[in-house]
Amino acid sequence: MNLKLHSYNKNFLINFCFSLILLLLSFDVEAQKAENPEVLRRQLAASQNNNEKSELLLKLGSYYLTKPGELKKDLDSAVFFNQQAERINIKTGNKLNIGKSLLLDAKIEKERGNKTAAISKIKKAISYFESNKFTQQAGEGYEELSFTYDNDPKNFEVRIKLKEKALQLYKSSGAKLKQASVLKDLGEIYMNSDDPDKSIELLKQSLAVYNAAKYKELQGVYSILANVYIDKADYDEALKYGLLAEKTAVNVNDTSVQLSSIYSGIGMVYYYLRQNDKTMKYWEKALDIAKKNKDNGYVRTVANNMSTMLIRQRKFQQAIDMIKEYKARYPIDDKEFEKREDYIIFSTYTIMKQFENAEIYYRKLVNYYGENAEKNNERLSMLRSFIFYHYQTKNFKALYPKAMLFDSLSSKNGNDMLRSENYLIWFKADSVQGKYLDAIKHYQLYKKFSDSVFNGEKSKQINSLQIQFDTEKKDKDIQLLTQKGKLQETRIANDTIMRYVFIGSLLVLILFAALLYNRSRLKTNANKSLEIKRQQIDAQNEQLKKLLAEKEWLLKEIHHRVKNNLQIVISLLNTQSAYLENEDALLAIQNSQHRMHAMSLIHQKLYQSDNLSMIDMAWYTTELIDYIKECYASEKSIKFDLDVDRIFLDVAQAVPMGLIINEAVNNTVKYAFPDKTSGEVLVSFKINDEKRCQLIISDNGVGLPKDFNLDETESLGMNLMRGLTDQLDGTFLLENQNGLRITIIFAKNTEIEDHEKVTEKSSQK
């Protein structure tokens, strides 16, 4: 059997154990509007009404009861304020406040850990509310009673009944926000009981009620919806609701640990989609929020998630060390949480095939969750790790019953990804034991469900594979029957066939030998011809290299000569200026010297560099400005601000550019600051948004006169810059903006650049 599946093995070991390794380890976080205790105290001190005082005392008691942290002094404060309210209620006989005080007392007992006393007092409060027809408050009592039961699966039924009773009472009293909150809690319970469709239905009802009440803080509902869709492996919907939760939390400025849970959930979606960078981005944000809120449970949760990324990267020991490090640094008293961390370490040791270590954790998990993980609401995640462990240890007798049970459970909650991975392990177990027909069936089921998760179109391939398998089986059966029918004829004709086969084989062998000889001769002749051509090409290449070297030397020599000639002309003009006293003539010679220096710099750069056709304008502009600064150093103190990118221009564009910069900067230095010897000049040369070169030269000087007309000016500098801009096929713009701003925009000539790229590629080939 040759199914070529070895390429799946490496990634499967990681993906199977950790694609749902943490079911987000979520905590129940309910966004609440926190009362301000100082405001309540001031209102209490100012109040003259006993009923109002009682209300304020009950609010203060509730504030200290629900205040983050588990400080004894906060619980004592809650007791104190509730007792004060009770004394006032006895005097006033306010039945509603008497009931509220009873319920608050029950909540305090629950917070102290006195579960039996708390349940008794809650039931007493419910009875009181019902007898006095306080419908909404009775609903609060039933809801509080549901909170006395933990997440053990055996408690789901009673919790659901209590929540539904509370929901019915909230509907009767018209308490919309209370209805929405209970619907959310019911959705979460159904999610934990592996009924995602019912969970989604209830959560969307919760959203509808919240929206009808124009309630904005919906991030908790969105987050749970995202978790449910993760359980269903519907990652598009999971990501949609996760991002909605993030957006909502940011809009309402929620920086509580609930935001850490939201970031953790989004990171988990990206984890399953194998977008590792986005995964780590969200998990790092989740860890930061958890640390800021000093919530050790959330810190450990996110750290465990991040350890799974190390496992995906096959950094197994680092993952285990990270879990143990955070366990020591951020202690929590939660046995269920500790077991989930044991689960990660157990799965990691299983992948590493360190079965002695894995066995220790396997026994711990079996003792806590049961042989089939039937206890404590972690059935799917634990059961799948047990299956993988039995596969690795080749305990197939234990593997098969668990694989069948796991398929039944994952089918119930509609998670095709879990089913696909289970079938892949099943297929491998069949293959190892030589059960090839079962292996094909389980591999086809693996492909069917994995393709349904990531690409609906691929399901057609599964059907095609099944049809192909059935067709091949039928064809083989037909062939077998045909062979049996012809068996007798074959035996009769066997001698004749063998004779013909021998003669035919001999003829084929002779023909094959002749073909081999002919191919050998053709190959030898072809090799000789290719060798001659290669020698000719090598000779031509050597000649071309010599010609290229001579060309480069000549070009450098030309640029050197041009630069020297320009320097000679500059020197001659300098000598000539010594004999002139006319200011205009001296100024004209000086301007000519500056322009020649601008051109000289270009040729200097060309003969000094390996690139004989392109000029680095960043270097060139810096050199030119330094030269101009030196020329006027004794006259004016001007600050030059250069913002020039490394843009390469050919000589045809670099020369006009250099002359424009020279002309513009010289004019600025001479005329922009007539009444002062200092100023600022900005020179910017960049590629703009339209992929065109943009030169900006601006100053903070006096600017142009109001009556200045560019078309009528006789200024040689201005006309020269306009003419050079036309030479560049560019646009020339003058503006007064707290001084003069010159803007020149033109398209870069890329013909030489493209030619060089083509030449370079050809030489590489």
mmCIF file with all atom_site columns, N, CA and C in Angstrom, residues 504-518:
data_model
loop_
_atom_site.group_PDB
_atom_site.id
_atom_site.type_symbol
_atom_site.label_atom_id
_atom_site.label_alt_id
_atom_site.label_comp_id
_atom_site.label_asym_id
_atom_site.label_entity_id
_atom_site.label_seq_id
_atom_site.pdbx_PDB_ins_code
_atom_site.Cartn_x
_atom_site.Cartn_y
_atom_site.Cartn_z
_atom_site.occupancy
_atom_site.B_iso_or_equiv
_atom_site.pdbx_formal_charge
_atom_site.auth_seq_id
_atom_site.auth_comp_id
_atom_site.auth_asym_id
_atom_site.auth_atom_id
_atom_site.pdbx_PDB_model_num
ATOM 1  N N  . GLY A 1 504 ? 10.341 -13.162 -29.433 1.00 0.00 ? 504 GLY A N  1
ATOM 2  C CA . GLY A 1 504 ? 10.118 -11.719 -29.377 1.00 0.00 ? 504 GLY A CA 1
ATOM 3  C C  . GLY A 1 504 ? 11.114 -11.026 -28.468 1.00 0.00 ? 504 GLY A C  1
ATOM 4  N N  . SER A 1 505 ? 11.416 -11.647 -27.329 1.00 0.00 ? 505 SER A N  1
ATOM 5  C CA . SER A 1 505 ? 12.373 -11.046 -26.388 1.00 0.00 ? 505 SER A CA 1
ATOM 6  C C  . SER A 1 505 ? 13.752 -10.947 -27.008 1.00 0.00 ? 505 SER A C  1
ATOM 7  N N  . LEU A 1 506 ? 14.127 -11.987 -27.772 1.00 0.00 ? 506 LEU A N  1
ATOM 8  C CA . LEU A 1 506 ? 15.431 -11.967 -28.419 1.00 0.00 ? 506 LEU A CA 1
ATOM 9  C C  . LEU A 1 506 ? 15.509 -10.842 -29.444 1.00 0.00 ? 506 LEU A C  1
ATOM 10 N N  . LEU A 1 507 ? 14.438 -10.674 -30.254 1.00 0.00 ? 507 LEU A N  1
ATOM 11 C CA . LEU A 1 507 ? 14.416 -9.600  -31.241 1.00 0.00 ? 507 LEU A CA 1
ATOM 12 C C  . LEU A 1 507 ? 14.465 -8.212  -30.572 1.00 0.00 ? 507 LEU A C  1
ATOM 13 N N  . VAL A 1 508 ? 13.702 -8.081  -29.502 1.00 0.00 ? 508 VAL A N  1
ATOM 14 C CA . VAL A 1 508 ? 13.699 -6.790  -28.777 1.00 0.00 ? 508 VAL A CA 1
ATOM 15 C C  . VAL A 1 508 ? 15.072 -6.484  -28.221 1.00 0.00 ? 508 VAL A C  1
ATOM 16 N N  . LEU A 1 509 ? 15.752 -7.523  -27.702 1.00 0.00 ? 509 LEU A N  1
ATOM 17 C CA . LEU A 1 509 ? 17.075 -7.320  -27.130 1.00 0.00 ? 509 LEU A CA 1
ATOM 18 C C  . LEU A 1 509 ? 18.062 -6.852  -28.200 1.00 0.00 ? 509 LEU A C  1
ATOM 19 N N  . ILE A 1 510 ? 17.976 -7.483  -29.404 1.00 0.00 ? 510 ILE A N  1
ATOM 20 C CA . ILE A 1 510 ? 18.874 -7.074  -30.503 1.00 0.00 ? 510 ILE A CA 1
ATOM 21 C C  . ILE A 1 510 ? 18.576 -5.628  -30.911 1.00 0.00 ? 510 ILE A C  1
ATOM 22 N N  . LEU A 1 511 ? 17.291 -5.310  -31.049 1.00 0.00 ? 511 LEU A N  1
ATOM 23 C CA . LEU A 1 511 ? 16.902 -3.944  -31.432 1.00 0.00 ? 511 LEU A CA 1
ATOM 24 C C  . LEU A 1 511 ? 17.354 -2.927  -30.383 1.00 0.00 ? 511 LEU A C  1
ATOM 25 N N  . PHE A 1 512 ? 17.224 -3.293  -29.114 1.00 0.00 ? 512 PHE A N  1
ATOM 26 C CA . PHE A 1 512 ? 17.610 -2.389  -28.030 1.00 0.00 ? 512 PHE A CA 1
ATOM 27 C C  . PHE A 1 512 ? 19.114 -2.122  -28.049 1.00 0.00 ? 512 PHE A C  1
ATOM 28 N N  . ALA A 1 513 ? 19.900 -3.204  -28.324 1.00 0.00 ? 513 ALA A N  1
ATOM 29 C CA . ALA A 1 513 ? 21.357 -3.043  -28.391 1.00 0.00 ? 513 ALA A CA 1
ATOM 30 C C  . ALA A 1 513 ? 21.745 -2.115  -29.535 1.00 0.00 ? 513 ALA A C  1
ATOM 31 N N  . ALA A 1 514 ? 21.045 -2.259  -30.692 1.00 0.00 ? 514 ALA A N  1
ATOM 32 C CA . ALA A 1 514 ? 21.335 -1.395  -31.836 1.00 0.00 ? 514 ALA A CA 1
ATOM 33 C C  . ALA A 1 514 ? 21.000 0.059   -31.516 1.00 0.00 ? 514 ALA A C  1
ATOM 34 N N  . LEU A 1 515 ? 19.885 0.265   -30.837 1.00 0.00 ? 515 LEU A N  1
ATOM 35 C CA . LEU A 1 515 ? 19.494 1.629   -30.459 1.00 0.00 ? 515 LEU A CA 1
ATOM 36 C C  . LEU A 1 515 ? 20.504 2.256   -29.497 1.00 0.00 ? 515 LEU A C  1
ATOM 37 N N  . LEU A 1 516 ? 20.991 1.441   -28.541 1.00 0.00 ? 516 LEU A N  1
ATOM 38 C CA . LEU A 1 516 ? 21.984 1.952   -27.594 1.00 0.00 ? 516 LEU A CA 1
ATOM 39 C C  . LEU A 1 516 ? 23.264 2.373   -28.307 1.00 0.00 ? 516 LEU A C  1
ATOM 40 N N  . TYR A 1 517 ? 23.699 1.577   -29.266 1.00 0.00 ? 517 TYR A N  1
ATOM 41 C CA . TYR A 1 517 ? 24.914 1.909   -30.013 1.00 0.00 ? 517 TYR A CA 1
ATOM 42 C C  . TYR A 1 517 ? 24.725 3.207   -30.794 1.00 0.00 ? 517 TYR A C  1
ATOM 43 N N  . ASN A 1 518 ? 23.562 3.310   -31.469 1.00 0.00 ? 518 ASN A N  1
ATOM 44 C CA . ASN A 1 518 ? 23.287 4.521   -32.260 1.00 0.00 ? 518 ASN A CA 1
ATOM 45 C C  . ASN A 1 518 ? 23.236 5.769   -31.362 1.00 0.00 ? 518 ASN A C  1
#
